[in-house]
XYZ file of C-alpha atoms in Angstrom:
743
model
C 0.630 2.656 -47.374
C 0.896 1.079 -43.969
C 3.263 3.370 -41.673
C 6.759 2.072 -40.312
C 6.436 0.454 -36.928
C 8.986 -0.250 -34.098
C 9.000 -3.281 -31.806
C 10.269 -4.957 -29.069
C 9.778 -8.430 -27.849
C 10.225 -9.627 -23.964
C 10.909 -13.495 -23.744
C 9.010 -14.861 -20.683
C 11.346 -17.675 -20.576
C 9.274 -20.707 -21.063
C 8.390 -20.131 -24.693
C 5.988 -17.294 -24.331
C 6.728 -13.738 -25.305
C 5.300 -10.214 -25.051
C 5.723 -7.905 -27.766
C 5.313 -3.863 -27.640
C 4.794 -2.207 -30.805
C 4.118 1.571 -31.744
C 3.757 3.559 -34.954
C 0.670 2.344 -36.567
C -2.276 3.066 -34.271
C -3.660 6.296 -32.476
C -0.614 8.407 -33.491
C -2.397 11.509 -32.444
C -2.006 10.661 -28.921
C 0.726 11.650 -27.054
C 1.911 8.315 -26.792
C 0.225 4.732 -28.156
C 1.525 1.027 -28.034
C -0.043 -2.453 -28.789
C 1.189 -4.911 -26.079
C 0.525 -8.467 -27.587
C 0.972 -12.171 -26.056
C -0.566 -14.496 -27.915
C -3.658 -13.544 -29.583
C -4.237 -10.713 -26.596
C -3.716 -7.361 -27.872
C -3.876 -4.376 -25.649
C -4.001 -0.861 -26.981
C -2.819 2.090 -24.524
C -2.867 5.832 -25.222
C -1.816 8.258 -22.945
C -2.465 12.250 -23.492
C -1.830 15.019 -21.037
C -2.934 18.491 -21.465
C -0.470 21.239 -22.047
C -1.775 23.573 -19.745
C -1.448 23.130 -15.865
C -4.975 22.796 -14.174
C -6.318 24.948 -11.233
C -5.648 22.398 -8.892
C -3.256 21.211 -6.255
C -2.892 17.519 -7.210
C -2.319 15.540 -10.462
C -5.945 15.177 -12.165
C -4.838 11.523 -13.611
C -7.322 8.927 -15.215
C -6.434 5.698 -15.801
C -9.246 3.710 -17.704
C -9.109 0.204 -18.564
C -12.000 -1.427 -20.539
C -12.542 -4.789 -22.066
C -14.427 -4.808 -25.500
C -16.642 -7.411 -25.653
C -15.830 -7.764 -29.491
C -12.237 -9.179 -28.487
C -13.806 -12.096 -27.376
C -16.111 -12.236 -30.141
C -19.026 -11.669 -27.848
C -21.827 -9.137 -27.523
C -22.576 -6.942 -24.110
C -25.250 -8.285 -22.103
C -28.219 -6.450 -21.163
C -30.903 -4.619 -23.406
C -28.636 -1.879 -25.020
C -26.020 -4.039 -26.717
C -23.210 -1.556 -25.610
C -20.496 -1.320 -23.363
C -21.485 0.840 -20.759
C -19.935 1.337 -16.805
C -16.902 -0.661 -15.799
C -17.146 -3.819 -14.211
C -15.483 -4.337 -10.743
C -12.738 -6.208 -12.625
C -11.995 -3.521 -14.834
C -12.249 -0.912 -11.916
C -9.501 -3.287 -9.721
C -7.438 -2.897 -12.843
C -7.489 0.415 -13.333
C -6.429 1.165 -9.447
C -3.326 -1.217 -9.613
C -2.356 0.558 -12.871
C -2.916 4.010 -11.203
C -1.102 3.054 -7.864
C 2.108 2.485 -9.348
C 2.171 5.544 -12.137
C 0.786 8.385 -9.641
C 3.688 8.616 -7.500
C 6.057 8.905 -10.688
C 4.724 12.359 -11.647
C 6.368 15.237 -10.368
C 4.325 16.603 -7.509
C 3.636 20.093 -8.984
C 2.653 18.703 -12.410
C -1.007 19.314 -12.494
C -1.930 19.036 -16.072
C -5.043 16.729 -16.944
C -3.793 13.222 -17.662
C -5.444 10.521 -19.106
C -4.164 6.818 -19.409
C -6.393 4.812 -21.708
C -6.005 0.990 -22.069
C -8.285 -1.107 -24.102
C -8.779 -5.037 -24.547
C -8.662 -5.124 -28.515
C -8.581 -9.067 -28.946
C -8.879 -11.929 -26.220
C -6.887 -15.046 -25.882
C -8.150 -17.558 -23.315
C -4.548 -18.571 -22.399
C -3.614 -14.906 -21.749
C -4.854 -12.888 -18.542
C -4.803 -9.200 -19.631
C -4.621 -7.492 -16.381
C -1.346 -8.505 -15.869
C 0.062 -6.409 -18.971
C -1.966 -3.123 -18.422
C 0.734 -1.489 -16.188
C 3.715 -2.565 -18.917
C 1.281 -0.963 -21.751
C 0.590 2.115 -19.494
C 4.338 3.030 -18.997
C 5.512 1.879 -22.166
C 3.076 4.420 -23.970
C 4.291 7.096 -21.257
C 7.881 6.516 -22.458
C 7.072 7.472 -25.828
C 5.671 10.762 -24.671
C 7.041 13.841 -23.527
C 5.583 13.632 -20.159
C 7.679 14.415 -17.204
C 7.930 10.926 -15.689
C 10.671 9.410 -13.302
C 11.206 6.030 -14.764
C 9.715 3.237 -16.702
C 7.766 0.608 -14.322
C 5.744 -2.418 -15.095
C 3.484 -4.811 -13.480
C 3.332 -8.685 -13.670
C 1.277 -11.413 -12.039
C 3.409 -14.120 -10.349
C 1.885 -17.564 -9.505
C 3.351 -20.707 -7.922
C 2.231 -24.439 -9.056
C 4.088 -27.177 -7.514
C 6.669 -25.124 -5.878
C 7.559 -23.551 -9.191
C 7.213 -19.514 -9.572
C 5.407 -18.522 -12.960
C 5.115 -15.064 -14.549
C 1.660 -14.062 -15.760
C 0.086 -17.398 -15.517
C -2.605 -18.647 -17.408
C -5.963 -18.900 -15.680
C -5.949 -22.583 -15.577
C -2.245 -22.600 -13.927
C -3.907 -19.803 -11.721
C -6.477 -22.258 -10.487
C -3.888 -24.596 -9.249
C -1.444 -22.014 -7.892
C -1.401 -21.076 -4.099
C -0.026 -17.543 -5.065
C -1.773 -15.058 -7.146
C -0.015 -11.490 -6.639
C 0.502 -8.530 -8.742
C 3.596 -6.813 -8.186
C 4.378 -3.343 -9.625
C 7.926 -1.918 -9.558
C 10.675 -0.099 -11.504
C 13.992 -1.581 -12.328
C 15.213 -0.247 -8.694
C 12.190 -0.249 -6.439
C 9.323 -2.488 -5.685
C 6.382 0.043 -5.772
C 3.012 -1.764 -5.407
C 2.228 -5.411 -4.158
C -1.430 -6.907 -4.300
C -2.765 -10.568 -3.999
C -4.082 -13.465 -2.565
C -2.459 -16.530 -0.901
C -2.932 -19.882 0.475
C -1.727 -19.655 3.948
C 1.819 -18.838 2.983
C 4.634 -17.629 5.184
C 6.520 -14.167 5.066
C 9.573 -15.599 3.657
C 7.451 -17.250 0.517
C 5.851 -13.807 0.114
C 9.457 -11.855 -0.229
C 10.782 -14.935 -2.512
C 7.715 -14.271 -5.055
C 8.252 -10.610 -4.928
C 11.881 -10.799 -5.636
C 10.938 -13.236 -8.725
C 8.602 -11.014 -10.067
C 10.939 -7.981 -9.695
C 13.725 -9.889 -12.015
C 10.952 -10.245 -14.696
C 9.852 -6.574 -14.041
C 13.597 -5.356 -15.063
C 13.670 -7.264 -18.405
C 10.139 -5.444 -19.045
C 11.716 -1.937 -18.042
C 14.646 -2.444 -20.272
C 12.477 -3.577 -23.309
C 10.564 0.010 -23.020
C 13.538 2.044 -22.922
C 14.910 0.275 -25.856
C 11.594 1.109 -28.166
C 11.615 4.403 -27.009
C 15.292 5.014 -28.368
C 14.325 3.297 -31.015
C 11.236 5.463 -31.901
C 12.882 8.485 -31.063
C 13.002 9.904 -27.575
C 10.997 12.779 -27.090
C 12.463 15.943 -24.965
C 10.775 16.121 -21.645
C 7.929 18.940 -21.948
C 8.428 21.986 -20.117
C 5.576 23.050 -17.765
C 4.946 26.018 -15.265
C 6.256 24.664 -11.758
C 4.634 25.694 -8.667
C 5.567 29.294 -7.124
C 8.094 28.662 -4.267
C 9.359 31.296 -1.572
C 12.126 30.168 0.640
C 11.874 32.846 3.049
C 8.076 32.404 3.711
C 8.698 28.559 4.134
C 11.226 29.228 6.633
C 8.924 31.733 8.276
C 6.049 29.438 8.686
C 8.315 26.371 9.737
C 9.784 28.391 12.599
C 6.143 29.349 13.877
C 4.451 26.040 13.322
C 6.775 23.200 13.941
C 7.314 23.091 17.831
C 3.373 23.820 18.217
C 2.897 21.147 16.027
C 5.283 18.688 17.769
C 3.703 19.509 20.837
C 0.491 18.879 19.682
C 1.385 15.680 18.192
C 3.187 14.587 21.181
C 0.097 14.788 23.491
C -1.501 11.713 22.032
C -4.742 13.172 21.626
C -7.876 11.546 19.807
C -8.668 12.299 16.106
C -11.040 15.315 16.606
C -9.265 16.879 19.302
C -6.013 16.744 17.402
C -7.221 17.929 14.162
C -9.005 20.782 15.924
C -5.475 21.559 17.687
C -3.519 21.578 14.108
C -6.247 23.744 12.621
C -6.183 26.159 15.492
C -2.138 26.627 14.633
C -2.653 26.786 11.053
C -5.298 29.639 11.825
C -3.026 31.291 14.115
C -0.133 31.526 11.441
C -2.623 32.963 8.948
C -3.868 35.472 11.258
C -0.310 37.111 11.115
C -0.963 37.904 7.606
C -3.296 40.671 6.290
C -6.256 39.841 4.024
C -4.506 41.084 0.804
C -1.484 38.972 1.701
C -3.521 35.679 2.235
C -5.261 36.317 -1.142
C -1.773 36.491 -2.876
C -0.091 33.935 -0.910
C -2.664 32.065 0.992
C -2.085 28.770 -1.057
C 1.553 28.905 -0.054
C 0.767 29.293 3.660
C -1.058 26.220 3.687
C 1.322 24.229 1.794
C 4.132 25.282 3.997
C 2.068 24.650 7.314
C 1.590 21.145 5.938
C 5.128 20.362 5.128
C 5.906 21.592 8.811
C 3.121 19.498 10.178
C 4.534 16.235 8.264
C 8.003 16.791 9.415
C 7.160 17.617 12.927
C 4.971 14.292 13.058
C 7.485 12.210 11.333
C 10.384 13.140 13.396
C 8.635 12.699 16.677
C 8.398 8.865 15.595
C 12.007 8.842 14.374
C 13.351 10.295 17.383
C 11.390 9.309 20.277
C 9.403 6.185 19.178
C 6.022 8.124 19.973
C 3.045 8.594 17.532
C 0.020 10.721 17.373
C -2.140 8.885 19.485
C 0.585 8.123 22.018
C 1.399 4.904 20.971
C 4.779 3.087 20.426
C 5.538 2.086 16.926
C 4.507 -1.239 17.878
C 1.315 -1.179 19.703
C -2.249 -2.060 18.640
C -5.136 0.365 19.268
C -7.578 -0.926 21.929
C -10.309 -3.660 20.309
C -13.816 -4.667 21.375
C -16.063 -6.867 19.404
C -19.387 -8.191 19.685
C -21.328 -10.920 17.566
C -25.202 -11.707 17.010
C -25.671 -7.574 17.175
C -28.511 -7.639 14.330
C -31.506 -9.789 15.556
C -32.928 -10.661 12.314
C -29.923 -11.141 9.867
C -28.235 -14.656 9.209
C -24.809 -13.380 11.024
C -23.509 -10.042 12.158
C -20.362 -8.834 14.118
C -18.851 -5.375 15.347
C -15.386 -4.835 14.955
C -13.815 -1.659 16.731
C -10.168 -0.960 16.853
C -9.310 2.486 18.553
C -11.486 5.030 16.367
C -12.177 2.577 13.337
C -15.477 0.473 13.283
C -17.064 -1.935 10.971
C -20.433 -3.718 11.344
C -20.693 -6.989 9.172
C -23.786 -8.815 8.203
C -23.753 -12.216 6.364
C -26.692 -13.592 4.167
C -27.135 -16.883 3.072
C -29.109 -18.354 -0.443
C -28.811 -20.693 -2.978
C -26.827 -20.571 -6.119
C -29.403 -18.581 -7.803
C -27.998 -15.686 -5.811
C -24.259 -16.408 -7.006
C -22.672 -13.286 -8.114
C -22.342 -13.378 -11.996
C -19.183 -12.489 -13.515
C -19.443 -11.415 -17.343
C -16.314 -10.020 -18.458
C -14.973 -10.669 -22.250
C -11.794 -12.083 -20.476
C -13.700 -14.160 -17.859
C -17.267 -15.569 -17.450
C -18.067 -17.458 -14.247
C -19.849 -16.783 -10.985
C -19.020 -16.261 -7.074
C -20.531 -18.093 -4.568
C -18.797 -16.106 -1.980
C -18.647 -12.519 -2.044
C -18.038 -9.290 0.016
C -19.206 -5.794 -0.469
C -17.845 -2.537 1.368
C -19.483 0.538 2.180
C -17.721 3.557 3.291
C -20.401 6.474 3.931
C -19.260 9.926 4.417
C -20.687 10.096 8.359
C -17.670 7.414 9.255
C -15.191 10.252 9.087
C -17.579 13.112 10.395
C -18.221 14.528 6.730
C -21.174 15.342 4.602
C -20.773 15.084 0.958
C -22.764 13.767 -2.029
C -22.969 9.984 -2.728
C -22.560 9.004 -6.049
C -22.882 5.413 -6.000
C -20.219 3.025 -5.400
C -16.525 4.481 -5.521
C -13.319 2.746 -6.849
C -12.021 2.862 -3.399
C -15.047 1.000 -2.102
C -14.601 -1.970 -4.876
C -11.057 -2.078 -4.333
C -11.213 -2.303 -0.559
C -14.069 -4.907 -0.630
C -12.119 -6.789 -3.206
C -9.169 -7.170 -0.715
C -11.264 -8.082 2.276
C -12.957 -10.857 -0.176
C -9.673 -12.192 -1.054
C -8.508 -12.473 2.352
C -11.322 -14.711 3.699
C -12.661 -16.707 0.443
C -10.283 -19.260 0.822
C -11.152 -19.907 4.315
C -14.915 -20.712 3.293
C -15.155 -24.736 2.638
C -15.372 -26.303 -0.393
C -18.566 -28.307 0.612
C -20.289 -25.143 1.891
C -23.984 -25.703 0.012
C -24.872 -21.871 0.504
C -24.028 -18.601 -1.783
C -22.494 -16.345 1.025
C -23.134 -12.496 0.973
C -20.995 -10.461 3.472
C -21.453 -6.761 3.631
C -19.024 -4.332 5.699
C -20.412 -1.011 6.833
C -17.712 1.292 8.048
C -19.250 3.166 10.744
C -16.102 4.834 12.012
C -12.882 5.218 9.972
C -9.366 6.415 11.171
C -7.010 3.904 9.837
C -7.602 0.714 7.684
C -11.313 0.033 7.723
C -10.390 -2.418 5.121
C -8.709 -4.713 7.887
C -11.569 -3.935 10.060
C -13.985 -5.484 7.570
C -11.654 -8.521 7.392
C -12.051 -9.024 11.171
C -15.783 -8.224 11.407
C -16.383 -10.436 8.304
C -14.585 -13.435 9.944
C -16.647 -13.129 12.937
C -19.911 -12.675 11.145
C -19.333 -15.902 9.382
C -18.719 -17.914 12.275
C -21.817 -16.098 14.073
C -23.740 -17.372 10.836
C -22.736 -20.949 11.133
C -20.567 -20.855 8.261
C -17.795 -23.323 9.126
C -14.734 -21.514 8.327
C -11.630 -23.620 7.842
C -9.689 -20.945 10.142
C -10.516 -17.455 11.625
C -8.768 -14.356 9.869
C -7.591 -11.230 10.834
C -5.794 -8.362 9.314
C -3.542 -5.377 10.135
C -2.318 -2.075 8.265
C 1.464 -1.559 8.905
C 3.016 2.123 7.929
C 6.700 3.298 7.533
C 8.679 6.407 8.025
C 12.158 6.811 7.094
C 14.904 9.394 6.587
C 17.059 8.756 3.793
C 19.641 11.388 5.057
C 20.493 9.628 8.445
C 19.308 5.958 7.136
C 16.603 5.904 10.384
C 13.386 4.213 9.936
C 10.147 3.078 12.224
C 7.914 0.261 11.137
C 4.289 1.255 12.390
C 1.709 -1.362 13.427
C -1.811 -0.446 13.001
C -1.579 2.824 11.407
C -4.105 5.630 11.741
C -5.257 7.792 8.981
C -2.592 10.610 9.457
C -0.069 8.208 9.585
C -0.917 6.823 6.062
C -1.204 10.291 4.604
C 2.252 11.528 6.080
C 4.268 7.967 6.143
C 6.227 5.950 3.304
C 4.248 2.853 2.957
C 0.564 1.525 3.565
C 0.893 -2.174 3.762
C -2.222 -4.252 4.612
C -1.595 -7.730 5.539
C -4.244 -10.707 6.482
C -3.966 -14.289 7.489
C -4.744 -17.194 9.889
C -2.550 -18.194 12.699
C -0.811 -20.503 9.997
C 0.073 -17.976 7.136
C -0.802 -14.872 4.794
C -4.064 -15.081 2.811
C -4.081 -11.688 1.206
C -2.094 -8.388 1.087
C -1.998 -4.742 -0.489
C 0.921 -2.715 -0.233
C 1.735 0.702 -1.607
C 5.225 2.282 -1.100
C 5.783 5.914 -1.494
C 9.651 6.228 -1.366
C 12.407 4.709 -3.988
C 14.740 1.934 -3.153
C 12.823 0.014 -0.010
C 15.186 -2.452 1.014
C 14.176 -6.310 1.402
C 15.255 -6.234 5.014
C 12.651 -3.354 5.944
C 10.016 -5.127 3.786
C 11.080 -8.374 5.934
C 10.683 -6.447 9.215
C 7.418 -5.173 8.292
C 6.187 -8.558 7.364
C 7.319 -10.100 10.726
C 6.127 -7.126 12.827
C 2.689 -7.311 10.922
C 2.399 -11.007 11.973
C 2.896 -10.355 15.809
C -0.021 -7.648 15.217
C -2.058 -10.276 13.152
C -1.628 -12.834 16.107
C -2.697 -10.194 18.767
C -6.047 -9.157 16.916
C -6.888 -12.797 16.251
C -6.614 -13.672 19.748
C -9.254 -10.664 20.534
C -11.660 -12.350 17.854
C -11.163 -15.772 18.907
C -11.868 -14.258 22.663
C -15.322 -13.022 21.205
C -16.157 -16.103 19.059
C -14.095 -19.057 19.203
C -15.332 -21.198 16.571
C -18.099 -21.040 14.148
C -21.471 -21.983 15.375
C -22.395 -25.520 14.701
C -25.619 -25.030 12.744
C -27.153 -22.028 11.133
C -29.665 -19.853 13.377
C -33.362 -20.888 13.821
C -34.531 -18.136 11.557
C -31.802 -18.251 8.886
C -32.507 -20.595 5.858
C -31.207 -24.404 6.051
C -30.133 -25.790 2.859
C -30.285 -29.086 1.606
C -28.631 -30.333 -1.527
C -29.948 -33.467 -3.324
C -28.564 -35.325 -6.678
C -31.274 -36.789 -8.774
C -30.734 -38.584 -12.101
C -31.466 -36.062 -15.165
C -34.132 -38.358 -16.115
C -36.300 -36.867 -13.322
C -35.822 -33.070 -13.725
C -38.638 -33.156 -15.960
C -40.754 -34.562 -13.479
C -39.736 -32.532 -10.541
C -40.387 -29.138 -12.353
C -43.867 -30.398 -14.095
C -45.342 -28.836 -17.199
C -44.876 -25.056 -17.045
C -43.170 -25.370 -13.687
C -46.686 -26.099 -12.073
C -45.153 -29.255 -9.668
C -42.098 -27.167 -8.575
C -44.189 -24.045 -8.056
C -46.734 -25.672 -5.865
C -44.249 -27.791 -4.179
C -42.703 -24.152 -3.198
C -45.970 -23.081 -2.073
C -46.901 -25.706 -0.174
C -43.637 -26.119 1.954
C -42.501 -22.217 2.063
C -39.397 -23.506 0.467
C -37.213 -21.974 -2.406
C -36.108 -25.116 -4.762
C -33.182 -24.382 -7.045
C -32.682 -27.042 -9.814
C -29.092 -27.033 -11.930
C -27.986 -29.597 -14.398
C -24.501 -30.798 -14.236
C -22.975 -30.364 -17.556
C -20.475 -33.299 -17.202
C -23.116 -36.036 -15.611
C -26.261 -34.481 -16.845
C -27.602 -35.041 -13.207
C -29.750 -32.560 -11.539
C -28.511 -30.507 -8.563
C -31.378 -29.809 -6.246
C -30.917 -26.911 -3.811
C -33.875 -27.060 -0.958
C -33.790 -23.869 1.071
C -36.192 -23.249 3.960
C -36.443 -22.148 7.491
C -38.785 -24.760 8.337
C -36.996 -28.264 8.383
C -40.831 -29.800 8.060
C -41.044 -28.181 4.777
C -37.510 -29.219 3.529
C -38.365 -32.774 4.541
C -41.740 -32.673 2.591
C -39.805 -31.551 -0.448
C -37.027 -34.410 0.053
C -40.273 -36.718 0.267
C -41.421 -35.585 -3.015
C -38.131 -36.216 -4.517
C -37.898 -39.668 -3.079
C -41.280 -40.417 -4.428
C -40.643 -39.259 -7.757
C -37.253 -41.474 -8.027
C -38.931 -44.579 -6.157
C -38.109 -47.969 -7.743
C -39.713 -50.937 -6.050
C -37.670 -54.167 -5.964
C -38.708 -57.255 -7.244
C -39.684 -59.564 -4.396
C -39.974 -56.924 -1.666
C -43.232 -56.356 0.121
C -44.524 -52.644 0.511
C -47.156 -50.990 2.214
C -49.884 -49.534 -0.426
C -53.133 -47.412 -0.069
C -56.268 -47.861 -2.127
C -56.939 -44.812 -4.137
C -59.173 -45.965 -6.898
C -61.848 -48.747 -7.338
C -62.133 -50.509 -10.645
C -64.369 -53.401 -12.128
C -61.355 -55.606 -12.319
C -59.215 -54.339 -9.641
C -57.986 -51.425 -7.510
C -55.200 -48.516 -8.038
C -53.157 -48.439 -5.269
C -50.522 -45.893 -4.108
C -47.198 -46.836 -2.168
C -47.310 -45.123 1.192
C -43.755 -44.304 1.245
C -43.789 -43.036 -2.124
C -46.765 -40.829 -2.840
C -47.634 -40.340 -6.392
C -46.385 -43.783 -7.552
C -49.410 -45.990 -8.426
C -49.962 -49.274 -9.749
C -52.937 -51.809 -10.377
C -53.468 -54.508 -8.110
C -55.542 -56.982 -10.394
C -58.799 -58.434 -9.071
C -57.173 -61.753 -9.683
C -54.171 -61.032 -7.545
C -56.585 -60.130 -4.215
C -56.892 -63.790 -3.019
C -56.417 -67.472 -3.794
C -60.396 -67.721 -3.972
C -62.460 -66.123 -6.615
C -63.208 -62.437 -6.079
C -66.645 -61.532 -7.274
C -66.574 -57.986 -6.079
C -63.733 -55.815 -5.529
C -65.513 -53.955 -2.453
C -65.592 -57.631 -0.881
C -61.795 -57.510 -0.432
C -61.090 -53.874 -0.316
C -62.358 -50.380 -0.138
C -61.081 -46.645 -0.796
C -58.686 -45.579 1.781
C -57.601 -49.213 2.898
C -53.719 -49.820 3.479
C -52.907 -53.193 2.729
C -49.340 -55.133 1.836
C -48.379 -56.252 -1.574
C -45.441 -57.942 -3.120
C -43.929 -56.771 -6.098
C -43.015 -58.885 -8.926
C -41.843 -56.488 -11.514
C -42.832 -56.753 -15.164
C -45.365 -59.357 -16.132
C -44.339 -60.834 -19.226
C -47.869 -61.421 -20.368
C -49.482 -57.867 -19.659
C -46.035 -56.169 -19.797
C -47.118 -53.822 -16.944
C -45.845 -53.658 -13.241
C -47.561 -56.640 -11.172
C -48.330 -56.663 -7.728
C -49.921 -59.135 -5.224
C -51.979 -59.073 -2.117
C -52.892 -63.334 -2.337
C -48.898 -64.031 -2.627
C -48.878 -62.911 1.030
C -51.594 -65.103 1.978
C -51.372 -68.710 2.966
C -52.692 -71.129 0.060
C -56.068 -72.628 0.795
C -55.628 -76.485 1.516
C -56.252 -78.574 -1.555
C -56.169 -75.463 -3.770
C -55.483 -75.927 -7.415
C -54.726 -73.465 -9.984
C -57.141 -72.717 -12.663
C -55.846 -73.046 -16.193
C -55.517 -69.293 -17.739
C -56.500 -68.420 -21.218
C -54.836 -65.955 -23.114
C -55.610 -62.723 -21.227
C -55.402 -59.495 -23.181
C -56.158 -57.336 -20.272
C -59.562 -56.177 -18.798
C -61.609 -58.852 -16.948
C -61.391 -61.619 -19.425
C -61.483 -64.674 -17.186
C -64.028 -66.564 -19.349
C -61.303 -67.631 -21.721
C -62.465 -66.124 -25.159
C -64.499 -63.248 -26.677
C -67.293 -62.389 -24.201
C -69.633 -62.138 -26.989
C -69.113 -65.777 -27.637
C -66.927 -68.180 -29.451
C -63.676 -67.779 -30.802
C -63.731 -64.902 -33.511
C -60.779 -66.285 -35.475
C -62.202 -69.816 -35.674
C -65.637 -68.483 -36.706
C -64.745 -66.105 -39.334
C -65.019 -67.655 -42.656
C -62.542 -67.344 -45.547
C -63.318 -64.268 -47.883
C -64.073 -65.051 -51.472
C -63.087 -62.854 -54.199
């Protein structure tokens, strides 16, 4: 018997709906829902252990996976099984995690898992836009201590009209692609890319998305009420000691405030803070520290946070001595690495990124193979964050989710500035060499300069900046910080990264840690970010004002040639022998793709030597050579026959034609060698297909003056060969001589 189900339907306002259903699947999970739009179905389950973990943070895992069976497909690779998550799945996990994590109590440390699976795919629905809704709805059905319902939506804009959760086809036409996460009261997360929109337009898009999220939050609450809202579980809270907290506050606050106000460098400041902490710990015995050491560290960090925040709110000063709008000193350099196709260093304060550019053919495109999307990227960016960049030694265990996310943000910031007619596949790699605040924005800046250094004709240079926020809810004071430090990110209330050109925003990423951020503060942060972006952009263009007109001498040049589909096979040759020999002799890389619409061949020729590229182009021209009737061509004799000579067009090597002996001269030619010899270069006139022989006809004599008194000899029915005698060489006419057969 199918169990009773509970369901809520959300109207998107344009004929589309999203339904949330529970009661049928995964009932042993602490909460489970199926979210459906069209044929797209997501199953989300949530489980949280009832025992607190022995850690001082929330061990939350958000896992999003797209099952290939959902799209009726097999996984790629040798083992036909889903394995490690793709970058696209990792990015969705990060989007959901960033909204959920702040809504759990700070002292809730139970192991918690949120698992979201794409179970059925619909080409018209992008499933990642519903993952946040699924996660929150499942939590609302659980007994977790969780502040409030949230949801996430994607917003696009086509022809000036905003769209909630657009289809992929609509997104291709949209000038905005943003995912917004929020509760009914507060916007908490924004991430996306734009086509140089204004700050005001971005705020409009966020407001539009927030209205849709409010409806989705209400639907979750209705579903939970109908299902039966569970009592929030009790858990063992952290031990608190108000007397100890006040004691440590009194010991630490003034000293921390003085160090913060000194405006020192990162390591000097960290050492000073650590010294204060050790002095405080020294006032306790070893036995006391064994019992309350965790609380001592916790209360010290609370005092440190308050002192640093108050310094900014009260005096407008920051940890490194800057004012709220100041940008750290910047220096840049391009063409630093002598053997790469393009390189640049961007250093801002204690953050440094070295970017490299590599140019290749379509063969080097980044292949994307997900159940919800198949395609390729001809521009992509990879971000590496080694431990030495922060002065640490720790194990390297593959690419982290953070590296995937930061690289994706920088890629989105730059990709719309790559020209549509760029013939190359372009890979940018950012190596973060120092980090103290916003290495992703340093990646955008170094990536811009490296692309211009490589000769990629960027439409416009792009810069980026990370903004911070410190607020005091009691007094209403707040401070927006430009170009934040790592400590300001940790201690502040907002991390807002904005990238753009001189004409508008190209990408953003925002995480808000406080409730009820007003749109007034958001607009102020955006406008202050614009001023910072323009300052940084000037530093970039002072270093390299515009893209180099050409790629470097040692970088590969690329030429694209379109050929009719009928010539693709000839260029490849039997078993690839023609193209392989051509690549070997010209020292080039040749890639041939077939256009599925026109069936034409798209030939990409990549090489560092222009002569080699020219040789490949000459070969293609030779393959496609078609002589025109009535035109004169220069030919070379490559073979002698009894009845003529085989000649090759000089401008199209490999294209051969027979010059019949009768077309050598007006006079009778007894021997072929009386007129031409091997290697001779002569002119001939092209007459097209001879209606008698059905073969191509060329003539040398047509270009010679006709002798005086010359008369044409009557020509017999020539069937080929050297039959100038009229009839069979063995004498007589065989048809006439043959007698009727008698029975």
